[in-house]
Short mmCIF file of C-alpha atoms in Angstrom, two decimals:
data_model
loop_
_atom_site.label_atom_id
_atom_site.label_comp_id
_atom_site.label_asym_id
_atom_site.label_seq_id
_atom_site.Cartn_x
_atom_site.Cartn_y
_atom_site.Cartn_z
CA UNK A 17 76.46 100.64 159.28
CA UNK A 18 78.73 97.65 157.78
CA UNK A 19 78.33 99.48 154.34
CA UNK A 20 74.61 99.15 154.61
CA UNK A 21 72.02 101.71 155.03
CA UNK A 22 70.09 101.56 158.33
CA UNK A 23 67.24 104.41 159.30
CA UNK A 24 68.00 106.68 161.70
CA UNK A 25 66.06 104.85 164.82
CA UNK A 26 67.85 101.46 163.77
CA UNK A 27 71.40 103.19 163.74
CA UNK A 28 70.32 104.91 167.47
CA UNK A 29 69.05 101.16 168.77
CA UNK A 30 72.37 99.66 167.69
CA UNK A 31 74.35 102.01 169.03
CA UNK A 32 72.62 102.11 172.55
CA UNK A 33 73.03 97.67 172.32
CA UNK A 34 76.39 98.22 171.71
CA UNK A 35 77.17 100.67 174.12
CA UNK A 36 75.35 98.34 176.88
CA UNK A 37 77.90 95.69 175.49
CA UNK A 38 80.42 97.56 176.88
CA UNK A 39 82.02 96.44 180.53
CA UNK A 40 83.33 99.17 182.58
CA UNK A 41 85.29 99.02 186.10
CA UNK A 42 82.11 98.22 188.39
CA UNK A 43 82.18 94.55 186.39
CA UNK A 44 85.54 94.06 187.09
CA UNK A 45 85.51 92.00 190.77
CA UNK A 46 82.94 89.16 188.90
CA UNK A 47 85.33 88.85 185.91
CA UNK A 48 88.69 88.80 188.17
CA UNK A 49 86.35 86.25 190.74
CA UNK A 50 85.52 83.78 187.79
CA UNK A 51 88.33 84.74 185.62
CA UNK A 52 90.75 83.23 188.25
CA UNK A 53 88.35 80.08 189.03
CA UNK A 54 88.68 79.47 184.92
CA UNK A 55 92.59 79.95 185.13
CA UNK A 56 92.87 77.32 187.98
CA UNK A 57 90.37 74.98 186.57
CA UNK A 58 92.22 75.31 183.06
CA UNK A 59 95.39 74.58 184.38
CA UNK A 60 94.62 71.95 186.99
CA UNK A 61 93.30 70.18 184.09
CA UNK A 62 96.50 70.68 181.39
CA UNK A 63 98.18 69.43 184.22
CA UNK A 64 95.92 66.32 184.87
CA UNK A 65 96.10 65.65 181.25
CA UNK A 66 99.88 66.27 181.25
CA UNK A 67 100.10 63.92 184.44
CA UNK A 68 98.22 60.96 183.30
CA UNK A 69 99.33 60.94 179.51
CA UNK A 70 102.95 61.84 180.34
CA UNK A 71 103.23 64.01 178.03
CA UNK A 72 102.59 67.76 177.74
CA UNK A 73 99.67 68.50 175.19
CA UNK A 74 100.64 72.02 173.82
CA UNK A 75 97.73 72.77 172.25
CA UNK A 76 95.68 71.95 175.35
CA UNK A 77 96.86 75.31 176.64
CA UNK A 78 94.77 77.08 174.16
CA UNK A 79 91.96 75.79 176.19
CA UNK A 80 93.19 77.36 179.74
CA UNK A 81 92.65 80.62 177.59
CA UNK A 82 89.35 79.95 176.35
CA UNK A 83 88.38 78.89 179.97
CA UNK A 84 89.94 81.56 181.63
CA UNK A 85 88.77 84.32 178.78
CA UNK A 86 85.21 82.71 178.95
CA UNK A 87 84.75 82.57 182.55
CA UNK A 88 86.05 86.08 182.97
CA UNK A 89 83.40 87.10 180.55
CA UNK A 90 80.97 85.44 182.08
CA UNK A 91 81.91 87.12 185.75
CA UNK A 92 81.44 90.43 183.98
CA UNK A 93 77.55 89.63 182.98
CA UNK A 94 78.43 89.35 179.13
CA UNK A 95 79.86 92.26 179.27
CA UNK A 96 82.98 93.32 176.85
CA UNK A 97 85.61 95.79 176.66
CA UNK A 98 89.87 96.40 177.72
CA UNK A 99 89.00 96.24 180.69
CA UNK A 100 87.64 92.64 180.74
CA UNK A 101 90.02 91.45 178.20
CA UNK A 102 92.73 92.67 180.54
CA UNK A 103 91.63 90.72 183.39
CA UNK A 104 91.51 87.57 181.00
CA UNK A 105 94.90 87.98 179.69
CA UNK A 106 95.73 87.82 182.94
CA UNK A 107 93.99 85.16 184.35
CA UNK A 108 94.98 82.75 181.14
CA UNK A 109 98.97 83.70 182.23
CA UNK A 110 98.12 82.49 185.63
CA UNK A 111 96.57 79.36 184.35
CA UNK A 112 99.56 78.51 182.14
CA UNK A 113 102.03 78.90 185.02
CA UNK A 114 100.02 76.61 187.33
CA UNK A 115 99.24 74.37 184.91
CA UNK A 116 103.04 74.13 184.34
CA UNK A 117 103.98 74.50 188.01
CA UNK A 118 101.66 71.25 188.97
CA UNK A 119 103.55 69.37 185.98
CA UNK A 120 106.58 69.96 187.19
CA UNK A 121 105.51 69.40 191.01
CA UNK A 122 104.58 66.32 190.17
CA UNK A 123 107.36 64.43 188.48
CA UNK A 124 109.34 66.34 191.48
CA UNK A 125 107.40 64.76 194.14
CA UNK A 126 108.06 61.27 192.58
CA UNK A 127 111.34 61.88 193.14
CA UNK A 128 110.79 63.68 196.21
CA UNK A 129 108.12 61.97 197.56
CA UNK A 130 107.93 63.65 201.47
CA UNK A 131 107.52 66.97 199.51
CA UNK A 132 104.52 69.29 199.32
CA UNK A 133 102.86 70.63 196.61
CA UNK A 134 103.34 73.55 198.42
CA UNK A 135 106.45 73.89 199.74
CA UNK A 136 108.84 76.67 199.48
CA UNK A 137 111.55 73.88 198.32
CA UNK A 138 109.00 73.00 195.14
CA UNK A 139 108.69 76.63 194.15
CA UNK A 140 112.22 76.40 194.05
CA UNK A 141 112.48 73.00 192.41
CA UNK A 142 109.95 74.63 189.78
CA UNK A 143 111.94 77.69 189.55
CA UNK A 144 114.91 75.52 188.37
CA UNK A 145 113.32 72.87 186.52
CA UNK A 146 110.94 75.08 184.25
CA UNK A 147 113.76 76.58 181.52
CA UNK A 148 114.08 72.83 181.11
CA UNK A 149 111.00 72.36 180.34
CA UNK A 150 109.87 74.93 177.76
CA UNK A 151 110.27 75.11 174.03
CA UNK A 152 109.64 77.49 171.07
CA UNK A 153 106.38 75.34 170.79
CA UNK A 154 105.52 76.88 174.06
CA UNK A 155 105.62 79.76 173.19
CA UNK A 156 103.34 79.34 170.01
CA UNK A 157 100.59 77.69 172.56
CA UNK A 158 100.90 80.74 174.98
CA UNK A 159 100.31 83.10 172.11
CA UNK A 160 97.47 80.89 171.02
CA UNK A 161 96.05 81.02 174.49
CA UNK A 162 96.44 84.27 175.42
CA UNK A 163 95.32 85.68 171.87
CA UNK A 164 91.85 83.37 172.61
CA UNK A 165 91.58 84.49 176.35
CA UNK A 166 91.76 88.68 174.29
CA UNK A 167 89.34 87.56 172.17
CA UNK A 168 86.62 86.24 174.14
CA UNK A 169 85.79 89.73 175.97
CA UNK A 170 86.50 91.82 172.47
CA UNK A 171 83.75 94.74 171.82
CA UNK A 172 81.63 93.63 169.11
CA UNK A 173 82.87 96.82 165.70
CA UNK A 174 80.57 98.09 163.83
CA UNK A 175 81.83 100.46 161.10
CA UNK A 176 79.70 103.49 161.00
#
C-alpha cells in the first residue's frame, strides 16, 4: 500500500477503516443540515467584514468554503465521499451568494433606507446591482472556495 509492503491482516484493517470513511446517502440530511448553517454563518460574516471595513475581502470567501465544507463534514459524522463533497459545493455557492446579496443589501438600504432585507424590491436591487459588483478576482476566490469546500469531504487514496 503507498509502495510499501503491509501483511495481509494490515492491508484487510486498512481497507475496512477506509471503507467506514466512506459517507453514503443515509449521512446526507446532517451534512445538508450543518452544511447550510456553515454557508449562512460564512457568508453573514464576509458580509459583516465587507460591511464594517467597506471593502470586499476576496480572499475571505475562501473561508465561507472551508466553513461550509467543514460543517458539512461534520453533519455527516466524519464521514467522506461525492456525496458529501456535493452537498458542500453546494452549500459554499449558497454562502457566496448571501454573503454577496447582504453586501449589496446593505449599501442599498442606505440609500433606501424604508427597505427590507427581504423584500422582493432588494432581490431585485441585488439582481441589478451584482454584475457591478464582480470581477475576474471573484472569480479566482470562488474557485478557491469552492475547490476548499471539495476538499474537505475528499476520501482519504490509498494506492494499492
Amino acid at each position: 500500500m503507498n509502495k510499501r509492503r503491509v501483511c495481509l491482516p494490515c492491508r484487510k484493517k486498512i481497507r475496512e477503516e477506509l471503507a467506514a470513511e466512506r459517507a453514503g446517502f443515509t449521512r446526507l440530511p446532517g451534512a445538508i443540515v450543518l452544511g447550510l448553517v456553515g454557508a449562512i454563518a460564512g457568508g453573514a460574516g464576509w458580509a459583516f467584514i465587507g460591511v464594517v471595513t467597506n471593502a470586499e475581502i476576496g480572499y475571505v470567501a475562501v473561508g465561507v468554503g472551508f466553513l461550509a465544507g467543514f460543517c458539512a463534514l461534520l453533519g455527516a459524522g466524519g464521514r467522506k465521499g461525492t456525496p458529501i463533497q456535493t452537498v458542500a459545493v453546494f452549500c459554499a455557492i449558497l454562502g457566496l451568494v448571501l454573503g454577496k446579496y447582504f453586501s449589496i443589501a446593505y449599501f442599498v438600504k442606505q440609500q433606501v433606507p424604508d427597505l427590507s432585507y427581504f423584500d422582493p424590491r432588494m432581490v431585485d436591487f441585488f439582481v441589478q446591482f451584482l454584475p457591478k459588483t464582480l470581477s475576474p478576482f471573484d472569480a479566482l476566490w470562488a474557485f478557491l472556495a469552492l475547490g476548499i469546500a471539495w476538499r474537505m469531504a475528499k476520501p482519504t487514496e490509498v494506492a494499492i
